[in-house]
PDB file of C-alpha atoms in Angstrom:
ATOM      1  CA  UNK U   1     -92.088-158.490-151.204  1.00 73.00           C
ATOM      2  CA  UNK U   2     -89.903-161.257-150.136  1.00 87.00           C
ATOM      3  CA  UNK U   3     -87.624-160.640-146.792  1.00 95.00           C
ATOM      4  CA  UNK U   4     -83.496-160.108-148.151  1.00 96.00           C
ATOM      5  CA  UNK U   5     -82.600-159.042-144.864  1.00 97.00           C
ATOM      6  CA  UNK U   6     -80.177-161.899-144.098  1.00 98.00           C
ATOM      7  CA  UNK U   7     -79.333-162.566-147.676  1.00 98.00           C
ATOM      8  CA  UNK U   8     -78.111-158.682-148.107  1.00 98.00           C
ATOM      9  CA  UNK U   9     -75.731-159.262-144.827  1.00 98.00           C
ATOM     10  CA  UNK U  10     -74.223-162.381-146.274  1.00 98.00           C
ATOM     11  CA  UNK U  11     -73.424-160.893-149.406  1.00 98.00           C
ATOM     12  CA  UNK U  12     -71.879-157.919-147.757  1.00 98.00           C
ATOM     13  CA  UNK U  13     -69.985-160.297-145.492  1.00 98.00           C
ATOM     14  CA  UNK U  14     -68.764-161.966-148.748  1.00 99.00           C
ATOM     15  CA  UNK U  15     -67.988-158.617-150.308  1.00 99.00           C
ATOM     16  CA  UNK U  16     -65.939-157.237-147.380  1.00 98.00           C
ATOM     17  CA  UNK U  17     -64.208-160.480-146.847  1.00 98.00           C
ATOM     18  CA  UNK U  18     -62.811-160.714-150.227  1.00 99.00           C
ATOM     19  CA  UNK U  19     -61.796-157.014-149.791  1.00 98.00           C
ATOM     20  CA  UNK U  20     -60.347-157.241-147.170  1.00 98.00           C
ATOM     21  CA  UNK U  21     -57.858-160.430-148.370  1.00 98.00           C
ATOM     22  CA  UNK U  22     -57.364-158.523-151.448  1.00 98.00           C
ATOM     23  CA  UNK U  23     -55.887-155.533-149.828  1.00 97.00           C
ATOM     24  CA  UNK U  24     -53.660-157.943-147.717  1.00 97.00           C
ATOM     25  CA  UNK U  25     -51.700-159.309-150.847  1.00 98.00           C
ATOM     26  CA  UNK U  26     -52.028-156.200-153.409  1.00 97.00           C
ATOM     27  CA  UNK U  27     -48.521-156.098-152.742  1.00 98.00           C
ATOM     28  CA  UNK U  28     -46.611-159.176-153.758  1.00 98.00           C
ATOM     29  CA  UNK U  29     -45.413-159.442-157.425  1.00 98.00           C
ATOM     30  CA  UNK U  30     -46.220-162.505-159.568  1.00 98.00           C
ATOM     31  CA  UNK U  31     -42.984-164.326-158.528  1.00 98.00           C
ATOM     32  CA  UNK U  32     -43.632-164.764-154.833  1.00 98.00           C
ATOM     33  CA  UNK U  33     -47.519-165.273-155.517  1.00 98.00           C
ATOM     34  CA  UNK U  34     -46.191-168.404-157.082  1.00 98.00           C
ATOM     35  CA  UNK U  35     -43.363-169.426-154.935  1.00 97.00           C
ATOM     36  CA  UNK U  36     -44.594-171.186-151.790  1.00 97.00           C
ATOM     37  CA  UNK U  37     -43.660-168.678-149.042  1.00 98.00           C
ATOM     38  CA  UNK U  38     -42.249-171.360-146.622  1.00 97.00           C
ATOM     39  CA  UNK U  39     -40.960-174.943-147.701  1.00 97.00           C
ATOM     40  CA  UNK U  40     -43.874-177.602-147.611  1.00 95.00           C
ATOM     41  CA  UNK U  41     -46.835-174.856-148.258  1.00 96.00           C
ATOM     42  CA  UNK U  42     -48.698-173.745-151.129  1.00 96.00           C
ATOM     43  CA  UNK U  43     -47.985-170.419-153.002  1.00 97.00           C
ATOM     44  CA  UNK U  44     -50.063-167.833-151.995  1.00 98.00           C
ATOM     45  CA  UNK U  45     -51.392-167.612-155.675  1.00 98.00           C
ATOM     46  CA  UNK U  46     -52.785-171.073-155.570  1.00 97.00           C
ATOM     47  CA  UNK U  47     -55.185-170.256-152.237  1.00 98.00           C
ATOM     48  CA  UNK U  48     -56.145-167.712-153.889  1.00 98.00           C
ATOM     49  CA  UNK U  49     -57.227-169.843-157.142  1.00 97.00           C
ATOM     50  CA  UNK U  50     -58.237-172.206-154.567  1.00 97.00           C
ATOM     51  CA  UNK U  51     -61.042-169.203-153.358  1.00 98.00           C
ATOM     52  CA  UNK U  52     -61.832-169.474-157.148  1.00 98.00           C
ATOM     53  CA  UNK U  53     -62.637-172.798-157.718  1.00 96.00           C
ATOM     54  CA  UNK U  54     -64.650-173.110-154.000  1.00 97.00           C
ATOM     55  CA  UNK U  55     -66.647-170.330-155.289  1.00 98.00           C
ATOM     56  CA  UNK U  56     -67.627-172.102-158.141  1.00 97.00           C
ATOM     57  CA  UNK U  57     -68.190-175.452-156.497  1.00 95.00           C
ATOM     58  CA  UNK U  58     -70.176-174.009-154.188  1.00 97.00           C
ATOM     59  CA  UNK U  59     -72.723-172.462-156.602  1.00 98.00           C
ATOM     60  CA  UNK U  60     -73.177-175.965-158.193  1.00 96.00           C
ATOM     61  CA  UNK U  61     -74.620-176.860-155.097  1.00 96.00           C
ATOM     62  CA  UNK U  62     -76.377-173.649-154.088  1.00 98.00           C
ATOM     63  CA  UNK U  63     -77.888-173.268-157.325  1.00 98.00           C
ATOM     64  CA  UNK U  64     -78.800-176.848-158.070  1.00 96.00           C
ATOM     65  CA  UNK U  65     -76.886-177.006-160.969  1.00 95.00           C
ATOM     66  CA  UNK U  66     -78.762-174.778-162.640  1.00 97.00           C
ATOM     67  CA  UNK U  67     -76.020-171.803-163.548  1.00 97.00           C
ATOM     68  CA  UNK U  68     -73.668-172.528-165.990  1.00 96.00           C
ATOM     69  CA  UNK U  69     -70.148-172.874-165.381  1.00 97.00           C
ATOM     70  CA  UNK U  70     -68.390-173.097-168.149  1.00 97.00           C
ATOM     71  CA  UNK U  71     -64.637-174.718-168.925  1.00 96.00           C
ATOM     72  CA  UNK U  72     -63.161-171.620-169.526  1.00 97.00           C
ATOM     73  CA  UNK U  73     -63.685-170.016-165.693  1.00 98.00           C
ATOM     74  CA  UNK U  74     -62.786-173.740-164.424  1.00 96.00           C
ATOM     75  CA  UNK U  75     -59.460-173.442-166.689  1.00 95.00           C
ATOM     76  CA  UNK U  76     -58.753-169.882-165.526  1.00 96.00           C
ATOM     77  CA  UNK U  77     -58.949-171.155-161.840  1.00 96.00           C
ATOM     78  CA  UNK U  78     -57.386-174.250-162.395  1.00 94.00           C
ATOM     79  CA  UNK U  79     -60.331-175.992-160.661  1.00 93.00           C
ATOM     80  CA  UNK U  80     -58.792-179.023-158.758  1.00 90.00           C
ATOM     81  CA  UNK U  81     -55.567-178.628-159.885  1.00 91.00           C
ATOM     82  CA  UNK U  82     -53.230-176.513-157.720  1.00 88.00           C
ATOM     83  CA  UNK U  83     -54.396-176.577-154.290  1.00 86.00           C
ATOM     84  CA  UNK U  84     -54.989-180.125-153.040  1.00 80.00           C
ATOM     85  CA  UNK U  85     -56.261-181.560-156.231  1.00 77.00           C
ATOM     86  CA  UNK U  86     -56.864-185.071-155.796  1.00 73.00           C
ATOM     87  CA  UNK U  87     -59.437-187.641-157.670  1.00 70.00           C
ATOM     88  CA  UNK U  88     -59.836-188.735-161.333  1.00 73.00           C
ATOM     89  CA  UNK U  89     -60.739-185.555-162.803  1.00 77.00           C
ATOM     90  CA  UNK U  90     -57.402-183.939-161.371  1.00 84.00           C
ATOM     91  CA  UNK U  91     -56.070-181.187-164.003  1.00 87.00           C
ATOM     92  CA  UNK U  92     -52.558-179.627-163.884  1.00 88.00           C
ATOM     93  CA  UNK U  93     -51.253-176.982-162.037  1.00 91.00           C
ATOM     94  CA  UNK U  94     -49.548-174.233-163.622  1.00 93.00           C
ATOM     95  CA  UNK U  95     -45.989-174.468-164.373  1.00 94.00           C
ATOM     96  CA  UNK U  96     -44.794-170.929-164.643  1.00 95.00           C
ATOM     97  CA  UNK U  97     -46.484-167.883-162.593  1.00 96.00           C
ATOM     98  CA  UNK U  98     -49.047-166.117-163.796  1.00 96.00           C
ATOM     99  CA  UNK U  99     -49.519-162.269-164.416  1.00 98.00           C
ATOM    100  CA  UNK U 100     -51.195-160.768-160.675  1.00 98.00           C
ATOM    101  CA  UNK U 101     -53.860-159.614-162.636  1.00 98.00           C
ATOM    102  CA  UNK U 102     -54.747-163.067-163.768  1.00 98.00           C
ATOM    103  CA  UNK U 103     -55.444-163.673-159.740  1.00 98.00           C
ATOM    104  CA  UNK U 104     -57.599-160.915-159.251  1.00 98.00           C
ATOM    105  CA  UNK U 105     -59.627-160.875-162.335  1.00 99.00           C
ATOM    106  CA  UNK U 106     -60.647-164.502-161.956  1.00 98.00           C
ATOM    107  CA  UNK U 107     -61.156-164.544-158.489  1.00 99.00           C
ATOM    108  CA  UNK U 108     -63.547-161.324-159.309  1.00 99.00           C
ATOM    109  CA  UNK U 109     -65.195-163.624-161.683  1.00 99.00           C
ATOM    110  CA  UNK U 110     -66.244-165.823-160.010  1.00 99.00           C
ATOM    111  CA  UNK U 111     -67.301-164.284-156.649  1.00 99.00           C
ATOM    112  CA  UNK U 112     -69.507-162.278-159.242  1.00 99.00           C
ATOM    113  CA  UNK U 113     -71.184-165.154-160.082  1.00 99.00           C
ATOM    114  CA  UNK U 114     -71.596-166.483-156.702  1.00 99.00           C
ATOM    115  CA  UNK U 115     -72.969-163.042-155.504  1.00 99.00           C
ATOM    116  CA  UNK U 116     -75.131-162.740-158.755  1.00 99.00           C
ATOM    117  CA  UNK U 117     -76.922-166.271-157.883  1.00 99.00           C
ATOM    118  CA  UNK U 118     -77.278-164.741-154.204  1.00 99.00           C
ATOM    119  CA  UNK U 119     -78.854-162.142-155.309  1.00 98.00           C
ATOM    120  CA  UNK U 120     -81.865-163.794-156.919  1.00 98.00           C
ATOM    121  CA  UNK U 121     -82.515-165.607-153.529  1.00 98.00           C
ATOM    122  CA  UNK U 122     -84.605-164.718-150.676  1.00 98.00           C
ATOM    123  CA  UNK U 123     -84.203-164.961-146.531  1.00 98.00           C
ATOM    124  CA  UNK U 124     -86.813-168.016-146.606  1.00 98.00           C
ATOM    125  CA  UNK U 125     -84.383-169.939-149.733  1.00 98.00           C
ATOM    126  CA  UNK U 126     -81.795-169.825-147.139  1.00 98.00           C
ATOM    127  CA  UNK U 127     -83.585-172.743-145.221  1.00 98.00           C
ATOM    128  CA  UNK U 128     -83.598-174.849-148.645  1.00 98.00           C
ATOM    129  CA  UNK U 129     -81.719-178.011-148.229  1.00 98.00           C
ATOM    130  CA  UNK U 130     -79.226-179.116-151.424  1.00 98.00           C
ATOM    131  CA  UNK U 131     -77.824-182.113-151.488  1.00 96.00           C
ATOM    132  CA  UNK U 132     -73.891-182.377-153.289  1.00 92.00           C
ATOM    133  CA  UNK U 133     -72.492-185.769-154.088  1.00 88.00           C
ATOM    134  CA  UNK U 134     -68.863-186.029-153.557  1.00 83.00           C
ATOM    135  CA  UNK U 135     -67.013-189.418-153.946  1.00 84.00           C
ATOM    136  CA  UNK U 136     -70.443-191.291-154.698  1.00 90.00           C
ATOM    137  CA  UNK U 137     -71.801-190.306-151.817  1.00 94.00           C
ATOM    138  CA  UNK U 138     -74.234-187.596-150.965  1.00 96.00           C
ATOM    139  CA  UNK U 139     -73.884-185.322-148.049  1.00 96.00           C
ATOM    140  CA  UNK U 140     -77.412-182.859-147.717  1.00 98.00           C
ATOM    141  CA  UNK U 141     -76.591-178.631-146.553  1.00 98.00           C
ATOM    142  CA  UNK U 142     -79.132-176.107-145.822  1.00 99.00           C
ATOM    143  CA  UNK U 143     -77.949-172.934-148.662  1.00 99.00           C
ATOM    144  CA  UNK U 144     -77.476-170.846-145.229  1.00 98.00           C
ATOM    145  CA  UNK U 145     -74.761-172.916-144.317  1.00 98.00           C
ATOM    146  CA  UNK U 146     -73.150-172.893-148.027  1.00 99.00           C
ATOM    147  CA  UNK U 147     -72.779-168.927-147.746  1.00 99.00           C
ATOM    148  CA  UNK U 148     -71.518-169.206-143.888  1.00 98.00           C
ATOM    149  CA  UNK U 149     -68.997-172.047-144.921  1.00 98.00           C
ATOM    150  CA  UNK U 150     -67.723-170.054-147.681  1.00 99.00           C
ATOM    151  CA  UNK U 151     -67.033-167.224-145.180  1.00 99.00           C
ATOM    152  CA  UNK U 152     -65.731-169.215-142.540  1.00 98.00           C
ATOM    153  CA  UNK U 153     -63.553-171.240-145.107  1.00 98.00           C
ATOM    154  CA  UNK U 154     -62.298-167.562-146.897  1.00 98.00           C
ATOM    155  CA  UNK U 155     -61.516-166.465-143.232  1.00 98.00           C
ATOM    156  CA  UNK U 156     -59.572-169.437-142.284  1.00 98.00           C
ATOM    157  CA  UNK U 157     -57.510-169.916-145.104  1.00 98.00           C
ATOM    158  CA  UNK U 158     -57.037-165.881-145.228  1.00 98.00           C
ATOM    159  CA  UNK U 159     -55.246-166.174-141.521  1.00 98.00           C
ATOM    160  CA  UNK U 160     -53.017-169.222-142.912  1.00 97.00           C
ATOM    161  CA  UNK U 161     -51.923-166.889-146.052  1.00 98.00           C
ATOM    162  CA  UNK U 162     -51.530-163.751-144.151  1.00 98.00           C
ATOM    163  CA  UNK U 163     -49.519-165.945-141.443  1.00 98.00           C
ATOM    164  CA  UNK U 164     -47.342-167.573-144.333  1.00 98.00           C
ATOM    165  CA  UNK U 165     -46.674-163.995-145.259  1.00 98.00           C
ATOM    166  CA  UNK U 166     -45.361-162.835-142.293  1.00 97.00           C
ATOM    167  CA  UNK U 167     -43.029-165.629-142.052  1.00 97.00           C
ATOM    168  CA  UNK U 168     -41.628-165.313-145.414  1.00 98.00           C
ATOM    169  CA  UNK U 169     -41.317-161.627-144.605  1.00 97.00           C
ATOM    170  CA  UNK U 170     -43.457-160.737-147.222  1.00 97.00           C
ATOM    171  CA  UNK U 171     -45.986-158.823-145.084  1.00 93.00           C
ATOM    172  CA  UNK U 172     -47.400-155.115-146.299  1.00 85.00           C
ATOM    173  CA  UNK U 173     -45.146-152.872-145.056  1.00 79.00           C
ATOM    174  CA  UNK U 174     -47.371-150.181-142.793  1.00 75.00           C
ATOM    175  CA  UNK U 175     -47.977-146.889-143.413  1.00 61.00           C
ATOM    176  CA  UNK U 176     -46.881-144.377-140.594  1.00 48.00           C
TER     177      UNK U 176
END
């Protein structure tokens, strides 16, 4: 049987990520996950569509192209168009907020399908190399470094959100 020793740590790396940015915005109400939380930022809720659509664009390129993504999830996460959209194939951002559960049910949907492509690799695909064209040119990744980026990039932009939070004073109150 094929070695899934490092493939079953990067999903649960995934997995406990996500979790863990979930529980830090549980809290906020549809309103202020669509109002930026300081002048000149994004609204929280378009990071987290932006985790959406980089899950999605990510398993294009870890998967070769060959799982289906249809138009539907790419609508629902407004796939380059809320969180620095930019090129021809720019869509809209939404122009009223959207219900919380909208966030979390789409952003479930698509880490699903991520972790569901994952799951049919192996420790020895993780050396693969992909290659992902972006402005007609192609840049070449090894899948290992796919799954880490995706980490590192939910981590990063997780510390920005939770910081934006704080200074909009709309940090989870503790428990005592």
């Amino acid at each position: 049987m094929a070695e899934r020793k490092n493939i079953d740590l990067l999903i649960y790396e995934l997995e406990d990520i996500r979790k863990v940015l979930l529980k830090g915005v549980d809290h906020l109400t549809k309103e202020q996950l669509f109002t930026p939380p300081v002048p000149g930022e994004f609204p929280i809720g378009a990071y987290l569509m932006h985790f959406a659509e980089v899950d999605l664009g990510w398993l294009k390129a870890l998967s070769e192209d060959t799982v289906e993504i249809s138009d539907d999830i790419k609508k629902r996460s407004y796939y380059n168009s809320w969180y620095d959209a930019w090129g021809e194939d720019k869509g809209e951002p939404p122009t009223e907020a959207l219900e919380v559960q909208a966030y979390f049910d789409t952003m479930a949907e698509t880490r699903k399908m991520l972790l569901d492509y994952i799951n049919t690799m192996t420790d020895d695909d993780l050396e693969k190399e992909v290659t992902r064209t972006h402005d007609g040119k192609d840049y070449k990744f090894i899948k290992k470094w796919i799954i880490y980026h995706l980490i590192e990039h939910e981590a990063h932009h997780r510390g920005q959100m939770f910081m934006l939070l704080r200074m909009a004073g709309w940090s989870k109150k503790k428990d005592n």
